[in-house]
């Protein structure tokens, strides 16, 4: 069990550019979540996958955001036409489909839009 | 909508000075209440899950308790390495996501 991994760890981009983040969940976990966290706040839910199906999206997820989880393994989160307000830590979490509900988080990707 | 409020926002403790953090919540049908620890620049690290009022969990110097309206995280005889932000989150019975509070930042001085 190597834990949840995320790449890159840091991304600096200019306003208007597109960025893509990757998340590799714990290998036996079929449920995957994306959250966004800004300074001084707790994580806010963005979207949820069960296997390859995207089952829920937050109102925070504007049409510039898209997430995929092909084949129910790793997931990508893409932000198109980035804005300064997108600067945040993007966190990925996973959990298994059994009785325990705790989610295990990755180290996050810190996005800075200049 | 689920609401989670944590207090205080910040807590400065002397090494060995025990204290408690509060997490008040409003949720439609609690499935679970979760405590996480977060170090600067890192992702949250899972600590405890509490499922029903009266339940308690312990890990080293930390003890979490749950009532129908709030949860407490007790830190007994803290050490400087306990310095972190402690996050509380709830999951409603009909929901997938965790709803987080803003956290309590604990600083323990040697």
Coordinates of C-alpha atoms in Angstrom, one line a residue:
Chain A
X1 CA 0.0 0.0 0.0
X2 CA 1.8 3.1 -1.3
X3 CA -1.0 5.5 -0.6
X4 CA -2.6 8.0 -2.9
X5 CA -0.2 9.8 -5.2
X6 CA -0.7 13.0 -7.2
X7 CA 1.3 14.7 -9.9
X8 CA 2.6 17.3 -10.3
X9 CA 3.0 18.5 -6.7
X10 CA 3.3 22.1 -7.8
X11 CA 2.1 23.9 -11.0
X12 CA 2.6 27.5 -11.9
X13 CA 0.7 28.7 -15.0
X14 CA -0.3 31.8 -16.7
X15 CA -4.0 33.0 -16.8
X16 CA -5.7 31.5 -19.7
X17 CA -3.6 28.3 -20.0
X18 CA -4.9 24.8 -19.6
X19 CA -3.6 22.5 -16.8
X20 CA -4.1 18.8 -16.1
X21 CA -3.5 17.0 -12.8
X22 CA -3.2 13.3 -12.2
X23 CA -4.3 11.1 -9.2
X24 CA -3.4 7.5 -8.6
X25 CA -5.6 6.1 -5.8
X26 CA -4.7 3.2 -3.5
X27 CA -4.8 0.2 -5.7
X28 CA -7.8 -1.7 -4.3
X29 CA -10.0 1.5 -3.9
X30 CA -12.8 1.8 -6.4
X31 CA -14.0 5.2 -5.2
X32 CA -12.2 8.4 -6.0
X33 CA -12.8 12.0 -5.0
X34 CA -11.5 15.4 -5.9
X35 CA -11.5 18.3 -3.5
X36 CA -10.2 21.9 -3.6
X37 CA -8.7 23.7 -0.6
X38 CA -7.8 27.4 -0.3
X39 CA -5.7 29.0 2.5
X40 CA -7.4 28.8 5.9
X41 CA -10.3 26.7 4.7
X42 CA -11.2 23.0 4.8
X43 CA -11.3 21.0 1.6
X44 CA -14.4 21.5 -0.6
X45 CA -15.8 18.7 -2.7
X46 CA -15.5 18.9 -6.5
X47 CA -16.4 15.5 -7.9
X48 CA -16.8 11.7 -7.2
X49 CA -16.1 8.6 -9.2
X50 CA -17.2 5.0 -8.5
X51 CA -15.0 2.9 -10.7
X52 CA -15.1 4.8 -14.0
X53 CA -18.5 6.4 -13.5
X54 CA -18.6 10.1 -12.4
X55 CA -21.6 10.0 -10.0
X56 CA -21.6 13.5 -8.5
X57 CA -20.3 17.0 -9.4
X58 CA -20.3 20.0 -7.2
X59 CA -21.7 23.4 -8.3
X60 CA -18.1 24.5 -7.8
X61 CA -17.1 22.5 -10.9
X62 CA -17.8 25.0 -13.7
X63 CA -17.7 24.1 -17.3
X64 CA -14.0 24.9 -17.4
X65 CA -13.3 21.9 -15.2
X66 CA -13.5 18.3 -16.4
X67 CA -12.5 15.1 -14.7
X68 CA -12.1 11.6 -16.0
X69 CA -11.3 8.2 -14.6
X70 CA -10.7 5.8 -17.6
X71 CA -10.9 2.1 -16.7
X72 CA -11.6 3.0 -13.1
X73 CA -7.9 3.4 -12.3
X74 CA -6.1 6.7 -12.2
X75 CA -8.0 10.0 -12.6
X76 CA -7.3 13.3 -14.3
X77 CA -8.6 16.8 -13.5
X78 CA -8.3 19.4 -16.2
X79 CA -8.9 23.1 -15.9
X80 CA -9.3 25.0 -19.1
X81 CA -8.7 28.8 -19.5
X82 CA -7.3 29.1 -15.9
X83 CA -8.2 32.1 -13.8
X84 CA -6.5 33.6 -10.8
X85 CA -9.4 32.4 -8.7
X86 CA -8.4 28.8 -9.6
X87 CA -5.3 29.1 -7.5
X88 CA -5.6 26.5 -4.7
X89 CA -4.5 23.1 -3.5
X90 CA -6.2 20.3 -5.4
X91 CA -6.6 17.2 -3.4
X92 CA -7.5 13.6 -4.4
X93 CA -8.8 11.0 -2.0
X94 CA -9.9 7.4 -2.4
X95 CA -11.6 4.7 -0.4
X96 CA -12.7 1.1 -0.8
X97 CA -16.3 0.0 -1.4
X98 CA -16.6 -1.9 1.9
X99 CA -18.1 -0.8 5.2
X100 CA -15.6 1.8 6.3
X101 CA -16.2 5.3 5.0
X102 CA -13.0 7.1 5.6
X103 CA -11.3 8.7 2.7
X104 CA -7.5 8.7 2.3
X105 CA -5.9 11.8 0.8
X106 CA -3.0 12.3 -1.5
X107 CA -0.4 15.1 -1.0
X108 CA -2.2 17.5 -3.3
X109 CA -1.2 19.6 -6.3
X110 CA -0.6 23.2 -5.5
X111 CA -1.8 25.4 -8.4
X112 CA -0.7 29.0 -8.8
X113 CA -2.2 31.1 -11.6
X114 CA -0.3 34.2 -12.4
Chain B
X1 CA -27.0 21.7 3.6
X2 CA -24.5 20.1 5.9
X3 CA -22.6 22.6 8.2
X4 CA -19.5 22.0 10.2
X5 CA -18.1 24.7 12.6
X6 CA -14.8 24.2 14.4
X7 CA -13.6 26.2 17.3
X8 CA -11.3 27.7 18.2
X9 CA -9.6 28.8 15.0
X10 CA -6.2 28.7 16.6
X11 CA -4.9 27.2 19.8
X12 CA -1.4 27.8 21.3
X13 CA -0.4 25.3 24.0
X14 CA 2.6 24.8 26.2
X15 CA 4.1 21.3 26.0
X16 CA 2.1 19.1 28.4
X17 CA -0.9 21.4 28.6
X18 CA -4.0 19.4 27.7
X19 CA -6.9 20.9 25.8
X20 CA -9.9 20.2 23.6
X21 CA -11.0 21.2 20.1
X22 CA -14.7 21.4 19.2
X23 CA -16.6 20.5 16.1
X24 CA -20.3 21.4 15.9
X25 CA -22.3 19.9 13.0
X26 CA -25.6 20.0 11.3
X27 CA -26.3 17.1 9.0
X28 CA -29.2 15.2 7.6
X29 CA -28.7 11.7 8.9
X30 CA -25.1 11.3 10.0
X31 CA -23.2 8.5 8.3
X32 CA -19.9 9.3 9.9
X33 CA -17.8 12.1 11.5
X34 CA -14.1 12.1 10.6
X35 CA -11.1 13.8 12.1
X36 CA -8.0 14.5 10.0
X37 CA -4.6 16.1 10.8
X38 CA -3.0 18.3 8.2
X39 CA 0.5 19.6 8.2
X40 CA 1.4 22.7 6.1
X41 CA 1.6 21.9 2.4
X42 CA 0.4 18.3 2.8
X43 CA -2.8 16.4 2.3
X44 CA -5.0 15.6 5.3
X45 CA -4.0 12.5 7.2
X46 CA -6.9 10.3 8.5
X47 CA -7.2 10.0 12.3
X48 CA -10.6 8.7 13.4
X49 CA -14.1 7.9 12.3
X50 CA -17.0 8.1 14.7
X51 CA -20.4 6.7 13.7
X52 CA -22.8 7.2 16.6
X53 CA -23.3 9.4 19.7
X54 CA -21.4 8.1 22.7
X55 CA -18.6 6.6 20.6
X56 CA -15.0 7.3 21.6
X57 CA -11.7 6.6 19.8
X58 CA -8.1 7.0 21.0
X59 CA -4.8 7.1 19.4
X60 CA -1.7 8.0 21.3
X61 CA -2.3 11.5 22.9
X62 CA -5.6 12.0 21.0
X63 CA -9.1 11.1 21.9
X64 CA -12.2 11.8 19.9
X65 CA -15.7 11.8 21.3
X66 CA -19.2 12.3 19.6
X67 CA -22.6 13.5 20.7
X68 CA -25.6 14.2 18.6
X69 CA -24.6 17.8 17.9
X70 CA -20.8 18.0 18.3
X71 CA -17.5 16.2 18.5
X72 CA -14.5 16.9 20.6
X73 CA -10.8 16.1 20.0
X74 CA -9.0 16.0 23.3
X75 CA -5.2 16.4 23.2
X76 CA -3.6 15.0 26.4
X77 CA -0.1 16.2 27.3
X78 CA 0.7 17.5 23.8
X79 CA 4.2 17.5 22.3
X80 CA 5.6 19.9 19.7
X81 CA 5.1 17.2 17.1
X82 CA 1.3 17.5 17.6
X83 CA 1.4 20.9 16.1
X84 CA -0.8 20.8 13.0
X85 CA -4.2 21.8 11.7
X86 CA -7.0 19.5 12.8
X87 CA -9.9 19.1 10.4
X88 CA -13.4 17.8 11.2
X89 CA -15.7 16.5 8.5
X90 CA -19.1 14.9 8.2
X91 CA -20.8 12.6 5.7
X92 CA -24.5 12.5 5.5
X93 CA -26.3 9.3 5.1
X94 CA -27.4 9.9 1.5
X95 CA -24.3 11.6 0.3
X96 CA -20.9 10.6 -1.1
X97 CA -18.8 13.6 -0.1
X98 CA -17.2 14.8 3.1
X99 CA -18.1 18.3 4.3
X100 CA -15.3 19.9 6.2
X101 CA -14.9 22.6 8.8
X102 CA -12.3 25.3 8.4
X103 CA -10.0 23.5 11.0
X104 CA -8.2 24.4 14.2
X105 CA -4.5 25.2 14.0
X106 CA -2.7 23.9 17.1
X107 CA 0.7 25.1 18.0
X108 CA 2.6 23.4 20.8
X109 CA 5.6 25.2 22.3
X110 CA 8.4 23.3 24.0

